[in-house]
Structure formats: structure tokens, C-alpha cells
CSV table of C-alpha atoms and ligand atoms in Angstrom, one decimal:
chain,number,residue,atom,x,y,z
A,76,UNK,CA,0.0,0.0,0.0
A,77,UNK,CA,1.3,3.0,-1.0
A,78,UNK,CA,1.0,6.4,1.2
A,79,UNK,CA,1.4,10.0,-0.1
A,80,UNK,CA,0.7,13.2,0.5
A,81,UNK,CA,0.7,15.3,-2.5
A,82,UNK,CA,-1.4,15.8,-5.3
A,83,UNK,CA,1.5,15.0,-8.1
A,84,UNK,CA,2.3,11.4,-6.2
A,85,UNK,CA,-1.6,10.7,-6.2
A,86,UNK,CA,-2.1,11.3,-10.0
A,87,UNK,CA,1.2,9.5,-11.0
A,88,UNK,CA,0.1,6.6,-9.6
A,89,UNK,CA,-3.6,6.8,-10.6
A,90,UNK,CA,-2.4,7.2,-14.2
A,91,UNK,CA,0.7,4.7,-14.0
A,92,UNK,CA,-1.8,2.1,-16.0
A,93,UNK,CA,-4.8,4.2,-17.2
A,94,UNK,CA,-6.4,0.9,-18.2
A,95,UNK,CA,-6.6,0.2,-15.1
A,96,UNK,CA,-10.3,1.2,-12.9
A,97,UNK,CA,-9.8,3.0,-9.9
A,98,UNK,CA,-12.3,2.9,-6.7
A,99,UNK,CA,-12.3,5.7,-4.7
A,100,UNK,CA,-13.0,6.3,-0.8
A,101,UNK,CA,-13.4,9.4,0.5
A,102,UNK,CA,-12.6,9.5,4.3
A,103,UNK,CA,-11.8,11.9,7.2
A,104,UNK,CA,-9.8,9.0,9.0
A,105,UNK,CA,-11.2,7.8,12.3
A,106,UNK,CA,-12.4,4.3,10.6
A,107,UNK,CA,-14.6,1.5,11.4
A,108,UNK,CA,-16.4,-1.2,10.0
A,109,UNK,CA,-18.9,0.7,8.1
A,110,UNK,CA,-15.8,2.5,6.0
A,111,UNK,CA,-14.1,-0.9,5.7
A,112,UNK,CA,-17.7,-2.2,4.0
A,113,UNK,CA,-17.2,0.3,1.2
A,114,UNK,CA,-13.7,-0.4,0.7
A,115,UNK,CA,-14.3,-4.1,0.3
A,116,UNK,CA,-17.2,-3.3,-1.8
A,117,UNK,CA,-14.8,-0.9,-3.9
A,118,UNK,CA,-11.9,-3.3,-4.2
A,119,UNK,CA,-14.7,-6.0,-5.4
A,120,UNK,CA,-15.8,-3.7,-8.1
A,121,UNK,CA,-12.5,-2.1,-9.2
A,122,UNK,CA,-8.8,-2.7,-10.1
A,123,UNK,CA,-7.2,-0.9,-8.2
A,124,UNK,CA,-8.7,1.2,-4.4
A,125,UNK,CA,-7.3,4.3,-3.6
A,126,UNK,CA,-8.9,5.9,-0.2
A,127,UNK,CA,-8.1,9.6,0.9
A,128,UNK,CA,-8.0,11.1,4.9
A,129,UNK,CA,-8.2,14.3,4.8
A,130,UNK,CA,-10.1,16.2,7.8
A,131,UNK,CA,-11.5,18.9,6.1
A,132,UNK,CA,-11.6,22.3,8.0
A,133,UNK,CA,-13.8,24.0,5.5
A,134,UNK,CA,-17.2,21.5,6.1
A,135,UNK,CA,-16.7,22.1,10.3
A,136,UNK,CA,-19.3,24.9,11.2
A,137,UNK,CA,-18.4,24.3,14.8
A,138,UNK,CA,-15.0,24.8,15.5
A,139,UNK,CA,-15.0,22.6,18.8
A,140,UNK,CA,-16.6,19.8,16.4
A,141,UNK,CA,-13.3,20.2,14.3
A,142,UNK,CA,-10.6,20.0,16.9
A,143,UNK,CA,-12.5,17.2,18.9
A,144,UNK,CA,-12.5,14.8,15.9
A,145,UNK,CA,-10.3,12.1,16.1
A,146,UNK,CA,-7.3,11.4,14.6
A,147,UNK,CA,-5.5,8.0,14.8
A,148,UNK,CA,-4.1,7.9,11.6
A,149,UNK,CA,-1.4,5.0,12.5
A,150,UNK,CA,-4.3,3.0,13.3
A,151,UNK,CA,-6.3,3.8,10.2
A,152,UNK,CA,-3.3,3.0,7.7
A,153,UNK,CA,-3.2,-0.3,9.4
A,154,UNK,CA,-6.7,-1.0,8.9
A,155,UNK,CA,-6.0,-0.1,5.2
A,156,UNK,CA,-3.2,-2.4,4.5
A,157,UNK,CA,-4.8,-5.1,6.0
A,158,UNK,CA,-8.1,-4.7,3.8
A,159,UNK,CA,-5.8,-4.6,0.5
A,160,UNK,CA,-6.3,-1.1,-0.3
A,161,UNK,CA,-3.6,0.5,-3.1
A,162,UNK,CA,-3.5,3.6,-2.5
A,163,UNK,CA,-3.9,6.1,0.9
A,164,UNK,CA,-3.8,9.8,0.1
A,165,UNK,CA,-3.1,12.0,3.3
A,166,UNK,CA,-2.7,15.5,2.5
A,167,UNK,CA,-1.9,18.2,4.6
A,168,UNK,CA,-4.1,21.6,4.4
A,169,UNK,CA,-1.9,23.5,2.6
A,170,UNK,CA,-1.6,20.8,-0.3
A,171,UNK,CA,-5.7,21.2,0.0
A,172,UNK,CA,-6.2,24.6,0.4
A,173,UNK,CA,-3.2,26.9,-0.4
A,174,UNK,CA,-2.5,30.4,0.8
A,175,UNK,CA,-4.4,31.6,-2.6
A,176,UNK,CA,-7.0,29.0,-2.4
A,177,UNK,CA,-10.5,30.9,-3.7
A,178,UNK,CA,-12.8,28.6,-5.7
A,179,UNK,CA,-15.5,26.9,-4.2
A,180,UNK,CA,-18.5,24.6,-5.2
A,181,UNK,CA,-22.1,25.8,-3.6
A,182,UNK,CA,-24.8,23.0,-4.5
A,183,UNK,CA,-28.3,25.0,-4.7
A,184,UNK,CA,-31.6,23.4,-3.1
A,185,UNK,CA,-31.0,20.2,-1.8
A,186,UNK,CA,-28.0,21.5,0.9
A,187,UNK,CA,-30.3,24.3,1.9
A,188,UNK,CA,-32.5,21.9,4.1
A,189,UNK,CA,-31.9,19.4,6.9
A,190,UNK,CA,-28.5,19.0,7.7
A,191,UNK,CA,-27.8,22.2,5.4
A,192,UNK,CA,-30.3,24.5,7.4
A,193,UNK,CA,-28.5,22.7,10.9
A,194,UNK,CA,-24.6,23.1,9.8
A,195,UNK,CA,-24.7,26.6,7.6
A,196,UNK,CA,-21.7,26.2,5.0
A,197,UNK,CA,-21.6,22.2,5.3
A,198,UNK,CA,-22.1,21.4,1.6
A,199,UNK,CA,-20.2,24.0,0.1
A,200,UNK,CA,-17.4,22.1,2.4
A,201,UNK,CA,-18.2,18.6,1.4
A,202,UNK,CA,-18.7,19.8,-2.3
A,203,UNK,CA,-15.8,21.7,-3.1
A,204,UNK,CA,-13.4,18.7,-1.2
A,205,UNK,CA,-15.4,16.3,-2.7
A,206,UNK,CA,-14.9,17.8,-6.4
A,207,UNK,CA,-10.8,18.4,-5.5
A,208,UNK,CA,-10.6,14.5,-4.6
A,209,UNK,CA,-12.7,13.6,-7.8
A,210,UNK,CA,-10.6,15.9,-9.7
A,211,UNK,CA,-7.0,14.6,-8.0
A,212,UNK,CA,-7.8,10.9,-8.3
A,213,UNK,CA,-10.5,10.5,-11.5
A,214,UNK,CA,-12.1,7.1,-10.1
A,215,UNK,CA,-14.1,5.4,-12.0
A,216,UNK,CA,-16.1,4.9,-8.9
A,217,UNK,CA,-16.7,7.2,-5.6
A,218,UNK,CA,-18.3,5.4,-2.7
A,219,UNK,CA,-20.1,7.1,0.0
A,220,UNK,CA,-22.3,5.2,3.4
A,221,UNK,CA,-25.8,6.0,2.8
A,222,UNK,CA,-25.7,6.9,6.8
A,223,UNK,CA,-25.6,10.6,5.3
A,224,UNK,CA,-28.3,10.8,2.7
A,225,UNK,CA,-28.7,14.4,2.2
A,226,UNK,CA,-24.2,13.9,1.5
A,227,UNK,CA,-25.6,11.6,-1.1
A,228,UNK,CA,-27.9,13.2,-2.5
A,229,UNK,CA,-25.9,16.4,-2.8
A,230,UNK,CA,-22.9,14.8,-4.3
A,231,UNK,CA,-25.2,13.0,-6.9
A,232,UNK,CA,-26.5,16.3,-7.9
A,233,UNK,CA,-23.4,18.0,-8.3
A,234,UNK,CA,-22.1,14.8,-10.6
A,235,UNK,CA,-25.1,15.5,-12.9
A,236,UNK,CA,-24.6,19.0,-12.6
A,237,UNK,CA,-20.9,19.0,-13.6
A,238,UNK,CA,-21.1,16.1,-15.5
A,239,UNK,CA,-18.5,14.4,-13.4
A,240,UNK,CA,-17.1,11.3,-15.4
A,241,UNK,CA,-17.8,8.9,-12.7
A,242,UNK,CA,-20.1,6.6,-11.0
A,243,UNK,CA,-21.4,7.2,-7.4
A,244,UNK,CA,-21.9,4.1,-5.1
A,245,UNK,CA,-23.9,4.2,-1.7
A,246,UNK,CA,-23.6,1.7,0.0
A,247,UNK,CA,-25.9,0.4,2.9
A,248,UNK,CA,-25.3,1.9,6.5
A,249,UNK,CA,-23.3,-0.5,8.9
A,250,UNK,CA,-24.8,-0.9,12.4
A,251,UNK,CA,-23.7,-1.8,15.8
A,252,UNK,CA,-26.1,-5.3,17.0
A,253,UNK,CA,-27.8,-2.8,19.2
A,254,UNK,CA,-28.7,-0.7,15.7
A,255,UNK,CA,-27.0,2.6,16.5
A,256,UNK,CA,-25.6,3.6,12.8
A,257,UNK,CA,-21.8,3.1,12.8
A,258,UNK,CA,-20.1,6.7,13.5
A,259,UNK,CA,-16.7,8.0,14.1
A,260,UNK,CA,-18.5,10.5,16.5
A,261,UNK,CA,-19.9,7.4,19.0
A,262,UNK,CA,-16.8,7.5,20.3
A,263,UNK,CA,-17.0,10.6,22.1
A,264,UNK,CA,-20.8,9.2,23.4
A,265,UNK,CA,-20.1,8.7,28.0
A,266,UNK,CA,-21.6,4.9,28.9
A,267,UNK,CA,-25.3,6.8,29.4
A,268,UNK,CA,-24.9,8.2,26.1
A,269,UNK,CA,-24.1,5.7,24.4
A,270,UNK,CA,-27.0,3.6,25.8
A,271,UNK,CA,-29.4,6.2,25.0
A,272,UNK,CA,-27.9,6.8,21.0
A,273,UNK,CA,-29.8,3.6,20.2
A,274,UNK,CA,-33.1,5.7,20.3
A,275,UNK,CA,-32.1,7.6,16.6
A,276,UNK,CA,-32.8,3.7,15.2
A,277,UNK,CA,-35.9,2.9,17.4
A,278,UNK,CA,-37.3,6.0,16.5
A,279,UNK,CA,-36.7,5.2,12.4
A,280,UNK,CA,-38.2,1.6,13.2
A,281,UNK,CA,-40.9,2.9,14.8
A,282,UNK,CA,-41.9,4.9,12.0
A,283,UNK,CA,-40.9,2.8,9.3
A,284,UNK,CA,-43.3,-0.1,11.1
A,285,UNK,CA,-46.1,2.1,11.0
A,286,UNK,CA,-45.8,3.0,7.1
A,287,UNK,CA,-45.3,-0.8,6.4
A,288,UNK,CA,-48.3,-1.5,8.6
A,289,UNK,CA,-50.2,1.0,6.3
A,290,UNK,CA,-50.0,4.5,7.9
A,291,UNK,CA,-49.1,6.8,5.2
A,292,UNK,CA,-49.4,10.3,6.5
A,293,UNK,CA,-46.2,12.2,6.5
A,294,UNK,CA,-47.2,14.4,9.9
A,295,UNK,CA,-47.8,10.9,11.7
A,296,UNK,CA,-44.3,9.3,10.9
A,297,UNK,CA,-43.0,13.0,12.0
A,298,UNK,CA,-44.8,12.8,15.4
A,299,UNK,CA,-43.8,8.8,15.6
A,300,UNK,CA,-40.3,9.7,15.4
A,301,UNK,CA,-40.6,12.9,17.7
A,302,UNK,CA,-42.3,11.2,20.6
A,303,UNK,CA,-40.0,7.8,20.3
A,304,UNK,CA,-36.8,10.4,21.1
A,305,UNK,CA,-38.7,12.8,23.4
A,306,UNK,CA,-39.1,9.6,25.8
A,307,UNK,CA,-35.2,9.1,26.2
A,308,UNK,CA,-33.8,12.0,28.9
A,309,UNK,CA,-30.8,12.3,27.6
A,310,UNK,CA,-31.4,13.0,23.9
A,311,UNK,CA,-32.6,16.9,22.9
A,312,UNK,CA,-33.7,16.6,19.1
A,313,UNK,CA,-32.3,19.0,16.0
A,314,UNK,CA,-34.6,17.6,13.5
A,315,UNK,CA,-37.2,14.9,12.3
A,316,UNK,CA,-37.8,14.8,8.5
A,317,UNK,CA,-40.1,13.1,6.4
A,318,UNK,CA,-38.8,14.3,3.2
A,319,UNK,CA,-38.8,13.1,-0.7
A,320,UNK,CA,-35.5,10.8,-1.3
A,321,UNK,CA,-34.3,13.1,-3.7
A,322,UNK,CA,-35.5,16.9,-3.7
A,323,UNK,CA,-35.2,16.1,0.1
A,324,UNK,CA,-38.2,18.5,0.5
A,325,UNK,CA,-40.0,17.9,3.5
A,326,UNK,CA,-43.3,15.9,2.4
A,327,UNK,CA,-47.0,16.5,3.7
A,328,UNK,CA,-49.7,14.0,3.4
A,329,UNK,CA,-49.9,9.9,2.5
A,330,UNK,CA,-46.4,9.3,1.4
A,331,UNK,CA,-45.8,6.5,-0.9
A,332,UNK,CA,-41.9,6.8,-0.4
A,333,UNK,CA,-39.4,9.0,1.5
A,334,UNK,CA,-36.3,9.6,3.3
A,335,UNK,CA,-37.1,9.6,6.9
A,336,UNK,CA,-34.1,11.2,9.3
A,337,UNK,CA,-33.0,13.0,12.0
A,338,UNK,CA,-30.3,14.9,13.8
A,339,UNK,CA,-29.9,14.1,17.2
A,340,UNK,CA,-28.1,15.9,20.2
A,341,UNK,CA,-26.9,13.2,22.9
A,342,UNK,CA,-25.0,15.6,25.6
A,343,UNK,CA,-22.3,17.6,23.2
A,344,UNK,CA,-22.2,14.7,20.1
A,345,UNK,CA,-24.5,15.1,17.5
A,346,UNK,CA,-25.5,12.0,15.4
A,347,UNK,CA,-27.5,11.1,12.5
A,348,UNK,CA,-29.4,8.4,11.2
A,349,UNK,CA,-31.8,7.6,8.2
A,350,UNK,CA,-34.2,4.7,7.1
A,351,UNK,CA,-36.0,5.0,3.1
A,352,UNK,CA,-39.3,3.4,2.5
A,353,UNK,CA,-41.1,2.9,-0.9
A,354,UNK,CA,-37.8,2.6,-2.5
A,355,UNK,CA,-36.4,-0.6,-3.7
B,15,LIG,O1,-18.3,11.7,4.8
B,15,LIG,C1,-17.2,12.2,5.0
B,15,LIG,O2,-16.4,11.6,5.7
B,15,LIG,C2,-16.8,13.5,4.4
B,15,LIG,O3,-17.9,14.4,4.4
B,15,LIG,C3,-16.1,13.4,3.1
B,15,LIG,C4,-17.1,12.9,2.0
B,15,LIG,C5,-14.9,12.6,3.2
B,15,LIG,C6,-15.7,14.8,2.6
B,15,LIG,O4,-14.8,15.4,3.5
């Protein structure tokens, strides 16, 4: 496994075989099982896996959030190696974002809601880092967890917008047996909290069992998944959506598919979590 830093090392080796696919996994380090699931989907689906770490200042609305996130790179690269990956691109800010650095990507509607409404500038973050690894590597695949739809969604949309020459894989999100969604933030959960995070999941099941069960009106599921996480002390909600899987526009009436999620506080750590129905 080879490990770089610099934008030059990254695209000589990308390019050392241009027949060759390339698989791409965008990371900011702190790995677990649910990134090692789209790096052995990516190295079954590609010649050749190159994942980057790269923390990236410019998506952190909450400066706190940004110093507190964690950083065990020697463990990550050993993760890495021993899944098979080829390639593991580290670069440091400057290599990133250079003294002159003044171009930015701002996806329209779909980052202006949800997580975009919560984290003011998050998008423009994730987009313009996003379209500087696409541009650095050129996979021939991305892969992304579907544990951040709206990320998804937004990249998705800025691949057809751009016409990016590249294929975007979600893959399914990983979860602990208890059902809390896989997160490099649990770590920072106390015991309590920790216990209590399983809530975001009962409260999607919850909902999700009522719409299977028949009950189709968007305001229900909204007040399902409200009252499941008001019951739990320790857990102070940011949002509950009900919204369409792609717009992400928050939906009103019988729903016959949708994106249901939600942002939950648990003391300082805030953590996500999203289950689709109607969608195959
Ligand atoms: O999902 C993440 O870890 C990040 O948002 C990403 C896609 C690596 C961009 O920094």
C-alpha cells in the first residue's frame, strides 16, 4: 500500500496504468467497520482502491466539532493495509487549500435543508473537497455510506450538474447489533450516552413499522419519530424529516416513499441516522 501526500504522487500513480479502474473512498480518517464495507465493496468492483484522509476544515461549522474529531491515523493506515487497499492519500491543508485557495463549489436546493439548514456552510465544504478528490484521483467509482443521505444526494447532484465522469456508489449503512448507525463520532458518546444513541434507530423503526403497517401520512411518521426520542432523557432533538429521497423536500400527506431522518443531540455529540421506505 502506498502512502502520499501530495497531489502529483496521487495522479502518478492513478495514471501509471490508465487501463486500469480505480475505486475511490473518500474518508476523514477515524475508521470503522462501516468504511471498511465500502472499501471491500470498492476493491470488489475495481482494479485498483485508492482511499483519501483528509479532515476537512472547511465543512466544520463548529469549531469545537473540528478539533474534537479524532485522529488515529497509524491505526487507520493499518486498517487499510490489511483490507488490500492500493493507494492512501493524506494530504496536509496547505496541499488542499493553499494560501491563494479561492474557488468553491455551492450545490443550490438540496443543501439548503436538513442537515444544510443545521450546519450553515456544510455542503459548500463537502462539495468543493469532494470535487478536488474527484478531480486529484479520476475514479471510475466514488463510494459514499448512505448513513448521510442528504451527502448523497448532494454529491449525486453535483455529478449530474458538472457532468463528473464517474459513477457514485452508496452503499448500505453498517450498524452496531444494538442498531446505532456506525459513526466516528460514538466514540465521544459517555456509557449513558451511548446507551441512549440507540433511540435515533428505534425511533426510524418505529416509523418505518407504522408506514409498512399502512400508515401513510407524513405528519404521523413525523410525530412517531418525535415522541419515540422525546421519551429518552438524555437525547434533545435537532430535526425529524419526512422528506422526498431526492429533492429532500420535507413531504406533507400519504407518502408512498421518503427519506425519513433525523439529527440528534446526545449531551455535546450530535448523530444522524436515516431509514427509506417505498424505495427498492
Ligand atoms: O463523509 C465524510 O467523511 C466527508 O464528508 C467526506 C465525504 C470525506 C468529505 O470530507
Amino acid at each position: 500500500m502506498r502512502v502520499v501526500k501530495t497531489i502529483a504522487e496521487v495522479r502518478q500513480i492513478r495514471w501509471d496504468d490508465p487501463a486500469l479502474t480505480w475505486g475511490l473512498v473518500p474518508t476523514m480518517g477515524a475508521l470503522h467497520e462501516g468504511h471498511l464495507t465500502l472499501v471491500r465493496q470498492a476493491l470488489m468492483e475495481n482494479d485498483r482502491v485508492g482511499v483519501s484522509i483528509f479532515v476537512n476544515p472547511i465543512q466544520f461549522n463548529r469549531r469545537d466539532d473540528l478539533e474534537k474529531y479524532p485522529r488515529p491515523i497509524e491505526r487507520d493506515l493499518d486498517m487499510l493495509r490489511t483490507a488490500g487497499v492500493h493507494l492512501v492519500w493524506t494530504p496536509d491543508e496547505t496541499e488542499m487549500y493553499p494560501a491563494s485557495f479561492q474557488t468553491y463549489v455551492a450545490v443550490e436546493n438540496v443543501t439548503q435543508v436538513l442537515e444544510g439548514a443545521s450546519r450553515p456552510g456544510h455542503f459548500k465544504g463537502v462539495a468543493t473537497v469532494v470535487s478536488k478528490l474527484f478531480n486529484v484521483f479520476q475514479p471510475t467509482r466514488a463510494y459514499f455510506g448512505q448513513k448521510d443521505a442528504q451527502q448523497v444526494a448532494v454529491i449525486r447532484q453535483m455529478v449530474r450538474d458538472l457532468a463528473f465522469n464517474l459513477e457514485i456508489i452508496a452503499c448500505p449503512t453498517l450498524r452496531e447489533s444494538d442498531g446505532l448507525a456506525m459513526s466516528s463520532r460514538n466514540v465521544r458518546l459517555n456509557p449513558a450516552e451511548r446507551t441512549a444513541a440507540t433511540v435515533l434507530y428505534r425511533a426510524l423503526t418505529a416509523a418505518k413499522n407504522e408506514w409498512e403497517a399502512g400508515q401513510r401520512e407524513a405528519d404521523h411518521l413525523r410525530a412517531t419519530m418525535q415522541q419515540a426520542i422525546e421519551a429518552e432523557p438524555l437525547a434533545k432533538i435537532d430535526y425529524v424529516s419526512v422528506a422526498d429521497p431526492i429533492s429532500l423536500q420535507e413531504l406533507n400527506g400519504p407518502v408512498e416513499k421518503a427519506l425519513l431522518s433525523m439529527a440528534v443531540f446526545m449531551g455535546e455529540v450530535r448523530l444522524i441516522d436515516n431509514v427509506i421506505i417505498g424505495v427498492a
